[in-house]
């Protein structure tokens, strides 16, 4: 099978692709997964400051993995946000893409965890809301 | 300097007219961070070039520093006036003279600031002298674009 590129949709909570953050709390995406045979998995992370940015208007992204239920309770158990894998810190004041939008790609995500969730936090979102989105991608198939 | 204090300097202070063309507050249409930084840096440059923003700085001074700040005659007159106040029972004046004699008066401290205010209220010094004495415990503040951005657009930490 030739190598193909597969997109992985990521909803940022409640089944919606876009989340508007208005507080300084961590927010979790819905669960998403890469297929077991996927390789070269990557995530694209997008942050859009809804106001003119000021110093400190950052958006932090972390990756929380789950291999299933580990504590014996119902449902899958995810790594705590504090222990999540740091992905990126978007600085919408110092590093914007023209209008307070910052995008980054994090490559080399493993496909072995059964599920993932993204955790995102915007420390100044109570002053200026931030919209966030994410998208996953993986390569599938074998190199001939 | 708090963000609100810096905001007041930018919007209503002596340099507000120079700063006005570069002010981009939260009510203005959204622009990107890079564009905003250019405006914020322009304001920071204006404030820093003027050198009028100061903050208290701890510095031990003595009677000689007071005389140097006010001039020989005015300085001597002030010290005489403080001695007279102390002789009349003014504890603050007596304490101030002890500290000045020991070169141990913190010109950036609250006691010194209150002393200057009291002397001005008692008409022992005028506004110019008060300003000269206050300057002994002040240092220029260097403003950055980051500080300007928070002063204009928050969060102000209120």
PDB file of C-alpha atoms in Angstrom:
ATOM      1  CA  UNK A   1       0.000   0.000   0.000  1.00  0.00           C
ATOM      2  CA  UNK A   2       1.372   3.367  -0.947  1.00  0.00           C
ATOM      3  CA  UNK A   3       1.916   5.983   1.701  1.00  0.00           C
ATOM      4  CA  UNK A   4      -1.077   8.234   2.189  1.00  0.00           C
ATOM      5  CA  UNK A   5      -1.794  11.233   4.375  1.00  0.00           C
ATOM      6  CA  UNK A   6      -4.733  11.016   6.769  1.00  0.00           C
ATOM      7  CA  UNK A   7      -6.314  13.917   8.637  1.00  0.00           C
ATOM      8  CA  UNK A   8      -7.477  13.481  12.209  1.00  0.00           C
ATOM      9  CA  UNK A   9     -10.245  15.853  13.245  1.00  0.00           C
ATOM     10  CA  UNK A  10      -9.950  17.300  16.739  1.00  0.00           C
ATOM     11  CA  UNK A  11     -12.887  18.874  18.529  1.00  0.00           C
ATOM     12  CA  UNK A  12     -12.004  21.352  21.224  1.00  0.00           C
ATOM     13  CA  UNK A  13     -14.708  20.214  23.646  1.00  0.00           C
ATOM     14  CA  UNK A  14     -18.421  19.504  23.321  1.00  0.00           C
ATOM     15  CA  UNK A  15     -17.991  18.308  19.772  1.00  0.00           C
ATOM     16  CA  UNK A  16     -17.061  21.722  18.386  1.00  0.00           C
ATOM     17  CA  UNK A  17     -13.977  22.401  16.295  1.00  0.00           C
ATOM     18  CA  UNK A  18     -13.372  25.865  17.738  1.00  0.00           C
ATOM     19  CA  UNK A  19     -13.169  26.889  21.389  1.00  0.00           C
ATOM     20  CA  UNK A  20     -13.299  30.474  22.683  1.00  0.00           C
ATOM     21  CA  UNK A  21     -11.333  30.702  25.914  1.00  0.00           C
ATOM     22  CA  UNK A  22     -12.374  33.477  28.327  1.00  0.00           C
ATOM     23  CA  UNK A  23     -10.618  32.473  31.539  1.00  0.00           C
ATOM     24  CA  UNK A  24      -7.182  31.348  32.716  1.00  0.00           C
ATOM     25  CA  UNK A  25      -8.160  27.717  33.296  1.00  0.00           C
ATOM     26  CA  UNK A  26      -7.012  24.624  31.433  1.00  0.00           C
ATOM     27  CA  UNK A  27      -9.489  23.438  28.814  1.00  0.00           C
ATOM     28  CA  UNK A  28      -9.510  19.928  27.377  1.00  0.00           C
ATOM     29  CA  UNK A  29     -10.357  18.864  23.857  1.00  0.00           C
ATOM     30  CA  UNK A  30     -12.507  15.869  23.078  1.00  0.00           C
ATOM     31  CA  UNK A  31     -10.610  12.590  22.826  1.00  0.00           C
ATOM     32  CA  UNK A  32      -8.974  11.806  19.506  1.00  0.00           C
ATOM     33  CA  UNK A  33      -6.799   8.988  18.277  1.00  0.00           C
ATOM     34  CA  UNK A  34      -4.321   7.981  15.639  1.00  0.00           C
ATOM     35  CA  UNK A  35      -4.634   4.502  14.136  1.00  0.00           C
ATOM     36  CA  UNK A  36      -2.248   1.860  15.457  1.00  0.00           C
ATOM     37  CA  UNK A  37      -0.285   1.707  12.221  1.00  0.00           C
ATOM     38  CA  UNK A  38      -0.044   5.459  11.710  1.00  0.00           C
ATOM     39  CA  UNK A  39       3.406   7.008  11.621  1.00  0.00           C
ATOM     40  CA  UNK A  40       4.873  10.489  11.389  1.00  0.00           C
ATOM     41  CA  UNK A  41       1.898  11.830  13.379  1.00  0.00           C
ATOM     42  CA  UNK A  42       1.698  15.567  13.723  1.00  0.00           C
ATOM     43  CA  UNK A  43      -0.508  18.208  15.297  1.00  0.00           C
ATOM     44  CA  UNK A  44      -1.206  21.700  14.034  1.00  0.00           C
ATOM     45  CA  UNK A  45      -2.193  24.147  16.764  1.00  0.00           C
ATOM     46  CA  UNK A  46      -3.918  27.466  16.068  1.00  0.00           C
ATOM     47  CA  UNK A  47      -4.527  30.383  18.436  1.00  0.00           C
ATOM     48  CA  UNK A  48      -6.290  33.653  17.543  1.00  0.00           C
ATOM     49  CA  UNK A  49      -6.194  36.520  20.032  1.00  0.00           C
ATOM     50  CA  UNK A  50      -9.548  38.304  19.794  1.00  0.00           C
ATOM     51  CA  UNK A  51      -8.079  41.632  20.860  1.00  0.00           C
ATOM     52  CA  UNK A  52      -4.883  43.540  20.145  1.00  0.00           C
ATOM     53  CA  UNK A  53      -2.328  41.473  22.056  1.00  0.00           C
ATOM     54  CA  UNK A  54      -0.307  42.729  25.003  1.00  0.00           C
ATOM     55  CA  UNK A  55       2.763  41.307  26.678  1.00  0.00           C
ATOM     56  CA  UNK A  56       1.931  38.060  28.425  1.00  0.00           C
ATOM     57  CA  UNK A  57      -0.895  37.038  26.065  1.00  0.00           C
ATOM     58  CA  UNK A  58       0.321  33.463  25.698  1.00  0.00           C
ATOM     59  CA  UNK A  59      -1.463  30.201  24.905  1.00  0.00           C
ATOM     60  CA  UNK A  60       0.023  26.975  26.230  1.00  0.00           C
ATOM     61  CA  UNK A  61      -0.694  23.609  24.645  1.00  0.00           C
ATOM     62  CA  UNK A  62      -0.119  20.195  26.247  1.00  0.00           C
ATOM     63  CA  UNK A  63      -0.818  16.645  25.130  1.00  0.00           C
ATOM     64  CA  UNK A  64      -2.512  14.220  27.504  1.00  0.00           C
ATOM     65  CA  UNK A  65      -2.294  10.510  26.667  1.00  0.00           C
ATOM     66  CA  UNK A  66      -4.397   7.574  27.816  1.00  0.00           C
ATOM     67  CA  UNK A  67      -3.878   3.831  27.397  1.00  0.00           C
ATOM     68  CA  UNK A  68      -7.283   3.102  28.853  1.00  0.00           C
ATOM     69  CA  UNK A  69      -8.477   2.698  32.442  1.00  0.00           C
ATOM     70  CA  UNK A  70      -5.591   2.362  34.866  1.00  0.00           C
ATOM     71  CA  UNK A  71      -7.265   3.108  38.213  1.00  0.00           C
ATOM     72  CA  UNK A  72     -10.015   0.549  37.860  1.00  0.00           C
ATOM     73  CA  UNK A  73     -12.820   3.084  37.490  1.00  0.00           C
ATOM     74  CA  UNK A  74     -15.048   3.326  34.463  1.00  0.00           C
ATOM     75  CA  UNK A  75     -13.709   5.348  31.557  1.00  0.00           C
ATOM     76  CA  UNK A  76     -10.251   6.046  30.249  1.00  0.00           C
ATOM     77  CA  UNK A  77      -7.722   7.735  32.504  1.00  0.00           C
ATOM     78  CA  UNK A  78      -5.673  10.562  31.075  1.00  0.00           C
ATOM     79  CA  UNK A  79      -2.401  11.947  32.283  1.00  0.00           C
ATOM     80  CA  UNK A  80      -2.911  14.955  34.586  1.00  0.00           C
ATOM     81  CA  UNK A  81      -2.521  18.327  32.905  1.00  0.00           C
ATOM     82  CA  UNK A  82       0.481  19.077  35.131  1.00  0.00           C
ATOM     83  CA  UNK A  83       2.148  15.927  33.841  1.00  0.00           C
ATOM     84  CA  UNK A  84       1.045  16.371  30.247  1.00  0.00           C
ATOM     85  CA  UNK A  85       3.532  16.573  27.410  1.00  0.00           C
ATOM     86  CA  UNK A  86       4.379  20.211  26.684  1.00  0.00           C
ATOM     87  CA  UNK A  87       3.708  20.991  23.029  1.00  0.00           C
ATOM     88  CA  UNK A  88       4.040  24.721  22.467  1.00  0.00           C
ATOM     89  CA  UNK A  89       3.679  28.191  23.957  1.00  0.00           C
ATOM     90  CA  UNK A  90       2.036  30.592  21.530  1.00  0.00           C
ATOM     91  CA  UNK A  91       3.016  34.217  22.233  1.00  0.00           C
ATOM     92  CA  UNK A  92       0.424  36.295  20.404  1.00  0.00           C
ATOM     93  CA  UNK A  93       2.239  39.572  21.252  1.00  0.00           C
ATOM     94  CA  UNK A  94       5.803  38.706  20.281  1.00  0.00           C
ATOM     95  CA  UNK A  95       5.125  36.001  17.708  1.00  0.00           C
ATOM     96  CA  UNK A  96       1.932  36.604  15.766  1.00  0.00           C
ATOM     97  CA  UNK A  97       1.071  35.842  12.184  1.00  0.00           C
ATOM     98  CA  UNK A  98      -0.197  39.298  11.274  1.00  0.00           C
ATOM     99  CA  UNK A  99      -3.326  39.647  13.381  1.00  0.00           C
ATOM    100  CA  UNK A 100      -2.681  37.975  16.709  1.00  0.00           C
ATOM    101  CA  UNK A 101      -2.867  34.504  15.140  1.00  0.00           C
ATOM    102  CA  UNK A 102      -0.151  32.004  15.990  1.00  0.00           C
ATOM    103  CA  UNK A 103       0.156  28.567  14.429  1.00  0.00           C
ATOM    104  CA  UNK A 104       2.619  25.798  15.100  1.00  0.00           C
ATOM    105  CA  UNK A 105       3.155  22.206  14.033  1.00  0.00           C
ATOM    106  CA  UNK A 106       4.340  19.599  16.497  1.00  0.00           C
ATOM    107  CA  UNK A 107       5.739  16.589  14.669  1.00  0.00           C
ATOM    108  CA  UNK A 108       6.687  13.101  15.799  1.00  0.00           C
ATOM    109  CA  UNK A 109       3.633  12.321  17.951  1.00  0.00           C
ATOM    110  CA  UNK A 110       3.438   8.624  18.776  1.00  0.00           C
ATOM    111  CA  UNK A 111       0.454   6.624  17.609  1.00  0.00           C
ATOM    112  CA  UNK A 112       0.785   4.029  20.389  1.00  0.00           C
ATOM    113  CA  UNK A 113      -1.454   5.661  23.039  1.00  0.00           C
ATOM    114  CA  UNK A 114      -5.035   4.585  22.613  1.00  0.00           C
ATOM    115  CA  UNK A 115      -6.388   8.098  23.029  1.00  0.00           C
ATOM    116  CA  UNK A 116      -5.181  11.634  23.315  1.00  0.00           C
ATOM    117  CA  UNK A 117      -6.646  14.894  24.549  1.00  0.00           C
ATOM    118  CA  UNK A 118      -5.219  18.364  24.099  1.00  0.00           C
ATOM    119  CA  UNK A 119      -5.053  20.718  27.043  1.00  0.00           C
ATOM    120  CA  UNK A 120      -4.916  24.448  26.314  1.00  0.00           C
ATOM    121  CA  UNK A 121      -4.669  27.492  28.565  1.00  0.00           C
ATOM    122  CA  UNK A 122      -4.591  31.236  27.814  1.00  0.00           C
ATOM    123  CA  UNK A 123      -3.507  33.121  30.919  1.00  0.00           C
ATOM    124  CA  UNK A 124      -4.894  36.529  29.899  1.00  0.00           C
ATOM    125  CA  UNK A 125      -8.083  35.251  28.263  1.00  0.00           C
ATOM    126  CA  UNK A 126     -10.236  36.944  30.900  1.00  0.00           C
ATOM    127  CA  UNK A 127      -8.973  40.260  29.513  1.00  0.00           C
ATOM    128  CA  UNK A 128      -8.793  39.216  25.862  1.00  0.00           C
ATOM    129  CA  UNK A 129     -10.557  36.064  24.663  1.00  0.00           C
ATOM    130  CA  UNK A 130      -8.615  33.594  22.549  1.00  0.00           C
ATOM    131  CA  UNK A 131     -10.037  31.226  19.945  1.00  0.00           C
ATOM    132  CA  UNK A 132      -8.241  27.903  19.486  1.00  0.00           C
ATOM    133  CA  UNK A 133      -8.398  25.041  17.008  1.00  0.00           C
ATOM    134  CA  UNK A 134      -6.297  21.969  16.328  1.00  0.00           C
ATOM    135  CA  UNK A 135      -5.823  19.412  13.602  1.00  0.00           C
ATOM    136  CA  UNK A 136      -4.011  16.103  13.479  1.00  0.00           C
ATOM    137  CA  UNK A 137      -2.341  14.324  10.596  1.00  0.00           C
ATOM    138  CA  UNK A 138      -0.607  11.002  10.112  1.00  0.00           C
ATOM    139  CA  UNK A 139       1.060   9.051   7.346  1.00  0.00           C
ATOM    140  CA  UNK A 140      -0.347   5.598   6.642  1.00  0.00           C
ATOM    141  CA  UNK A 141       0.920   2.686   4.614  1.00  0.00           C
ATOM    142  CA  UNK A 142       4.347   1.335   3.884  1.00  0.00           C
ATOM    143  CA  UNK A 143       7.175   2.846   1.955  1.00  0.00           C
ATOM    144  CA  UNK A 144       7.650   0.627  -1.079  1.00  0.00           C
TER     145      UNK A 144
ATOM    146  CA  UNK B   1       5.225  51.857  38.826  1.00  0.00           C
ATOM    147  CA  UNK B   2       1.889  50.100  38.422  1.00  0.00           C
ATOM    148  CA  UNK B   3       0.248  49.586  35.026  1.00  0.00           C
ATOM    149  CA  UNK B   4      -2.473  52.082  35.996  1.00  0.00           C
ATOM    150  CA  UNK B   5       0.125  54.706  36.944  1.00  0.00           C
ATOM    151  CA  UNK B   6       1.924  54.242  33.642  1.00  0.00           C
ATOM    152  CA  UNK B   7      -1.419  54.402  31.836  1.00  0.00           C
ATOM    153  CA  UNK B   8      -2.108  57.769  33.471  1.00  0.00           C
ATOM    154  CA  UNK B   9       1.315  59.079  32.423  1.00  0.00           C
ATOM    155  CA  UNK B  10       0.702  58.020  28.819  1.00  0.00           C
ATOM    156  CA  UNK B  11      -2.891  59.213  28.481  1.00  0.00           C
ATOM    157  CA  UNK B  12      -2.979  62.337  30.656  1.00  0.00           C
ATOM    158  CA  UNK B  13       0.582  63.159  31.658  1.00  0.00           C
ATOM    159  CA  UNK B  14       2.922  65.844  30.384  1.00  0.00           C
ATOM    160  CA  UNK B  15       3.885  63.716  27.359  1.00  0.00           C
ATOM    161  CA  UNK B  16       0.358  62.611  26.452  1.00  0.00           C
ATOM    162  CA  UNK B  17       0.270  64.739  23.303  1.00  0.00           C
ATOM    163  CA  UNK B  18       3.475  63.138  22.023  1.00  0.00           C
ATOM    164  CA  UNK B  19       2.255  59.661  22.934  1.00  0.00           C
ATOM    165  CA  UNK B  20      -1.267  60.067  21.521  1.00  0.00           C
ATOM    166  CA  UNK B  21      -0.503  59.140  17.871  1.00  0.00           C
ATOM    167  CA  UNK B  22       0.943  55.823  19.026  1.00  0.00           C
ATOM    168  CA  UNK B  23      -1.660  54.890  21.639  1.00  0.00           C
ATOM    169  CA  UNK B  24      -3.497  51.654  20.805  1.00  0.00           C
ATOM    170  CA  UNK B  25      -5.798  50.753  23.665  1.00  0.00           C
ATOM    171  CA  UNK B  26      -8.336  47.965  24.056  1.00  0.00           C
ATOM    172  CA  UNK B  27     -11.079  50.041  22.441  1.00  0.00           C
ATOM    173  CA  UNK B  28      -9.130  50.522  19.206  1.00  0.00           C
ATOM    174  CA  UNK B  29      -9.620  48.096  16.292  1.00  0.00           C
ATOM    175  CA  UNK B  30      -7.631  44.918  16.650  1.00  0.00           C
ATOM    176  CA  UNK B  31      -4.155  44.810  15.155  1.00  0.00           C
ATOM    177  CA  UNK B  32      -1.563  42.057  15.403  1.00  0.00           C
ATOM    178  CA  UNK B  33       1.021  41.823  18.139  1.00  0.00           C
ATOM    179  CA  UNK B  34       3.914  42.813  15.934  1.00  0.00           C
ATOM    180  CA  UNK B  35       2.178  45.965  14.754  1.00  0.00           C
ATOM    181  CA  UNK B  36       1.149  46.775  18.306  1.00  0.00           C
ATOM    182  CA  UNK B  37       4.717  46.353  19.528  1.00  0.00           C
ATOM    183  CA  UNK B  38       5.911  49.026  17.115  1.00  0.00           C
ATOM    184  CA  UNK B  39       3.413  51.489  18.562  1.00  0.00           C
ATOM    185  CA  UNK B  40       4.165  50.461  22.153  1.00  0.00           C
ATOM    186  CA  UNK B  41       7.908  50.828  21.573  1.00  0.00           C
ATOM    187  CA  UNK B  42       7.393  54.319  20.134  1.00  0.00           C
ATOM    188  CA  UNK B  43       5.673  55.362  23.362  1.00  0.00           C
ATOM    189  CA  UNK B  44       8.398  53.748  25.467  1.00  0.00           C
ATOM    190  CA  UNK B  45      11.030  55.643  23.486  1.00  0.00           C
ATOM    191  CA  UNK B  46       9.213  58.949  24.060  1.00  0.00           C
ATOM    192  CA  UNK B  47       8.967  58.375  27.802  1.00  0.00           C
ATOM    193  CA  UNK B  48      12.566  57.197  28.137  1.00  0.00           C
ATOM    194  CA  UNK B  49      13.954  60.073  26.082  1.00  0.00           C
ATOM    195  CA  UNK B  50      12.203  62.613  28.306  1.00  0.00           C
ATOM    196  CA  UNK B  51      13.616  60.966  31.427  1.00  0.00           C
ATOM    197  CA  UNK B  52      10.844  62.429  33.601  1.00  0.00           C
ATOM    198  CA  UNK B  53       9.497  59.171  34.973  1.00  0.00           C
ATOM    199  CA  UNK B  54      11.167  58.356  38.268  1.00  0.00           C
ATOM    200  CA  UNK B  55      10.781  55.922  41.103  1.00  0.00           C
ATOM    201  CA  UNK B  56      12.034  55.967  44.706  1.00  0.00           C
ATOM    202  CA  UNK B  57      15.573  54.669  45.132  1.00  0.00           C
ATOM    203  CA  UNK B  58      17.112  53.843  48.469  1.00  0.00           C
ATOM    204  CA  UNK B  59      20.074  56.154  49.102  1.00  0.00           C
ATOM    205  CA  UNK B  60      21.576  57.189  52.446  1.00  0.00           C
ATOM    206  CA  UNK B  61      22.101  60.928  52.686  1.00  0.00           C
ATOM    207  CA  UNK B  62      23.333  63.384  55.295  1.00  0.00           C
ATOM    208  CA  UNK B  63      23.209  67.101  56.048  1.00  0.00           C
ATOM    209  CA  UNK B  64      25.830  67.795  53.370  1.00  0.00           C
ATOM    210  CA  UNK B  65      23.532  66.303  50.723  1.00  0.00           C
ATOM    211  CA  UNK B  66      20.673  68.567  51.842  1.00  0.00           C
ATOM    212  CA  UNK B  67      22.928  71.628  51.588  1.00  0.00           C
ATOM    213  CA  UNK B  68      24.203  70.507  48.183  1.00  0.00           C
ATOM    214  CA  UNK B  69      20.636  70.095  46.916  1.00  0.00           C
ATOM    215  CA  UNK B  70      19.314  73.443  48.179  1.00  0.00           C
ATOM    216  CA  UNK B  71      22.407  75.603  48.123  1.00  0.00           C
ATOM    217  CA  UNK B  72      24.533  76.810  51.027  1.00  0.00           C
ATOM    218  CA  UNK B  73      22.172  79.455  52.411  1.00  0.00           C
ATOM    219  CA  UNK B  74      18.862  77.693  51.818  1.00  0.00           C
ATOM    220  CA  UNK B  75      20.282  74.426  53.091  1.00  0.00           C
ATOM    221  CA  UNK B  76      21.633  76.028  56.232  1.00  0.00           C
ATOM    222  CA  UNK B  77      18.310  77.832  56.782  1.00  0.00           C
ATOM    223  CA  UNK B  78      16.419  74.561  56.542  1.00  0.00           C
ATOM    224  CA  UNK B  79      18.672  72.794  59.026  1.00  0.00           C
ATOM    225  CA  UNK B  80      18.333  75.748  61.418  1.00  0.00           C
ATOM    226  CA  UNK B  81      14.552  75.592  61.034  1.00  0.00           C
ATOM    227  CA  UNK B  82      14.553  71.872  61.790  1.00  0.00           C
ATOM    228  CA  UNK B  83      16.699  72.422  64.871  1.00  0.00           C
ATOM    229  CA  UNK B  84      14.233  75.053  66.053  1.00  0.00           C
ATOM    230  CA  UNK B  85      11.351  72.661  65.476  1.00  0.00           C
ATOM    231  CA  UNK B  86      13.169  69.952  67.360  1.00  0.00           C
ATOM    232  CA  UNK B  87      13.876  72.302  70.267  1.00  0.00           C
ATOM    233  CA  UNK B  88      10.155  73.117  70.357  1.00  0.00           C
ATOM    234  CA  UNK B  89       9.341  69.424  70.815  1.00  0.00           C
ATOM    235  CA  UNK B  90       8.883  68.187  67.241  1.00  0.00           C
ATOM    236  CA  UNK B  91       9.987  64.547  67.457  1.00  0.00           C
ATOM    237  CA  UNK B  92      10.087  64.023  63.714  1.00  0.00           C
ATOM    238  CA  UNK B  93      12.447  66.962  63.248  1.00  0.00           C
ATOM    239  CA  UNK B  94      14.748  65.734  66.025  1.00  0.00           C
ATOM    240  CA  UNK B  95      14.854  62.218  64.537  1.00  0.00           C
ATOM    241  CA  UNK B  96      15.499  63.581  61.067  1.00  0.00           C
ATOM    242  CA  UNK B  97      18.446  65.632  62.337  1.00  0.00           C
ATOM    243  CA  UNK B  98      19.923  62.559  64.058  1.00  0.00           C
ATOM    244  CA  UNK B  99      19.664  60.563  60.837  1.00  0.00           C
ATOM    245  CA  UNK B 100      21.131  63.358  58.732  1.00  0.00           C
ATOM    246  CA  UNK B 101      24.009  63.815  61.153  1.00  0.00           C
ATOM    247  CA  UNK B 102      24.786  60.120  60.842  1.00  0.00           C
ATOM    248  CA  UNK B 103      24.412  60.090  57.038  1.00  0.00           C
ATOM    249  CA  UNK B 104      21.687  57.525  57.629  1.00  0.00           C
ATOM    250  CA  UNK B 105      18.626  59.192  56.168  1.00  0.00           C
ATOM    251  CA  UNK B 106      17.115  56.998  53.435  1.00  0.00           C
ATOM    252  CA  UNK B 107      16.134  59.489  50.751  1.00  0.00           C
ATOM    253  CA  UNK B 108      13.955  56.873  49.068  1.00  0.00           C
ATOM    254  CA  UNK B 109      12.112  55.916  52.202  1.00  0.00           C
ATOM    255  CA  UNK B 110       8.684  56.764  53.550  1.00  0.00           C
ATOM    256  CA  UNK B 111      10.028  58.743  56.544  1.00  0.00           C
ATOM    257  CA  UNK B 112      11.944  61.099  54.266  1.00  0.00           C
ATOM    258  CA  UNK B 113       8.957  61.589  51.977  1.00  0.00           C
ATOM    259  CA  UNK B 114       6.721  62.386  54.947  1.00  0.00           C
ATOM    260  CA  UNK B 115       9.357  64.798  56.300  1.00  0.00           C
ATOM    261  CA  UNK B 116       9.452  66.744  53.034  1.00  0.00           C
ATOM    262  CA  UNK B 117       5.657  66.911  52.951  1.00  0.00           C
ATOM    263  CA  UNK B 118       5.519  68.143  56.554  1.00  0.00           C
ATOM    264  CA  UNK B 119       8.193  70.802  55.941  1.00  0.00           C
ATOM    265  CA  UNK B 120       6.312  72.050  52.902  1.00  0.00           C
ATOM    266  CA  UNK B 121       3.026  72.158  54.816  1.00  0.00           C
ATOM    267  CA  UNK B 122       4.739  74.135  57.562  1.00  0.00           C
ATOM    268  CA  UNK B 123       6.080  76.530  54.911  1.00  0.00           C
ATOM    269  CA  UNK B 124       9.691  75.770  55.822  1.00  0.00           C
ATOM    270  CA  UNK B 125      10.416  74.896  52.178  1.00  0.00           C
ATOM    271  CA  UNK B 126       8.703  75.779  48.914  1.00  0.00           C
ATOM    272  CA  UNK B 127       7.721  73.453  46.065  1.00  0.00           C
ATOM    273  CA  UNK B 128      11.044  73.853  44.245  1.00  0.00           C
ATOM    274  CA  UNK B 129      12.998  72.933  47.357  1.00  0.00           C
ATOM    275  CA  UNK B 130      10.701  69.981  48.010  1.00  0.00           C
ATOM    276  CA  UNK B 131      11.320  68.765  44.481  1.00  0.00           C
ATOM    277  CA  UNK B 132      15.095  69.152  44.859  1.00  0.00           C
ATOM    278  CA  UNK B 133      15.053  67.219  48.121  1.00  0.00           C
ATOM    279  CA  UNK B 134      12.839  64.467  46.663  1.00  0.00           C
ATOM    280  CA  UNK B 135      15.222  64.076  43.733  1.00  0.00           C
ATOM    281  CA  UNK B 136      17.916  62.897  46.137  1.00  0.00           C
ATOM    282  CA  UNK B 137      15.949  59.642  46.511  1.00  0.00           C
ATOM    283  CA  UNK B 138      14.763  59.142  42.945  1.00  0.00           C
ATOM    284  CA  UNK B 139      16.080  57.307  39.918  1.00  0.00           C
ATOM    285  CA  UNK B 140      14.897  57.289  36.313  1.00  0.00           C
ATOM    286  CA  UNK B 141      12.532  54.523  35.279  1.00  0.00           C
ATOM    287  CA  UNK B 142      13.212  52.676  32.013  1.00  0.00           C
ATOM    288  CA  UNK B 143       9.966  51.797  30.280  1.00  0.00           C
ATOM    289  CA  UNK B 144       9.652  48.851  27.880  1.00  0.00           C
ATOM    290  CA  UNK B 145       7.187  48.162  25.080  1.00  0.00           C
ATOM    291  CA  UNK B 146       5.858  45.240  27.114  1.00  0.00           C
ATOM    292  CA  UNK B 147       5.028  47.556  30.032  1.00  0.00           C
ATOM    293  CA  UNK B 148       3.318  50.010  27.689  1.00  0.00           C
ATOM    294  CA  UNK B 149       1.229  47.200  26.173  1.00  0.00           C
ATOM    295  CA  UNK B 150      -0.104  46.180  29.575  1.00  0.00           C
ATOM    296  CA  UNK B 151      -0.651  49.789  30.651  1.00  0.00           C
ATOM    297  CA  UNK B 152      -2.769  50.471  27.576  1.00  0.00           C
ATOM    298  CA  UNK B 153      -4.563  47.145  27.112  1.00  0.00           C
ATOM    299  CA  UNK B 154      -4.355  45.325  30.443  1.00  0.00           C
ATOM    300  CA  UNK B 155      -4.605  43.249  32.491  1.00  0.00           C
ATOM    301  CA  UNK B 156      -3.926  45.969  35.049  1.00  0.00           C
ATOM    302  CA  UNK B 157      -4.044  43.769  38.108  1.00  0.00           C
ATOM    303  CA  UNK B 158      -6.763  45.895  39.728  1.00  0.00           C
TER     304      UNK B 158
END
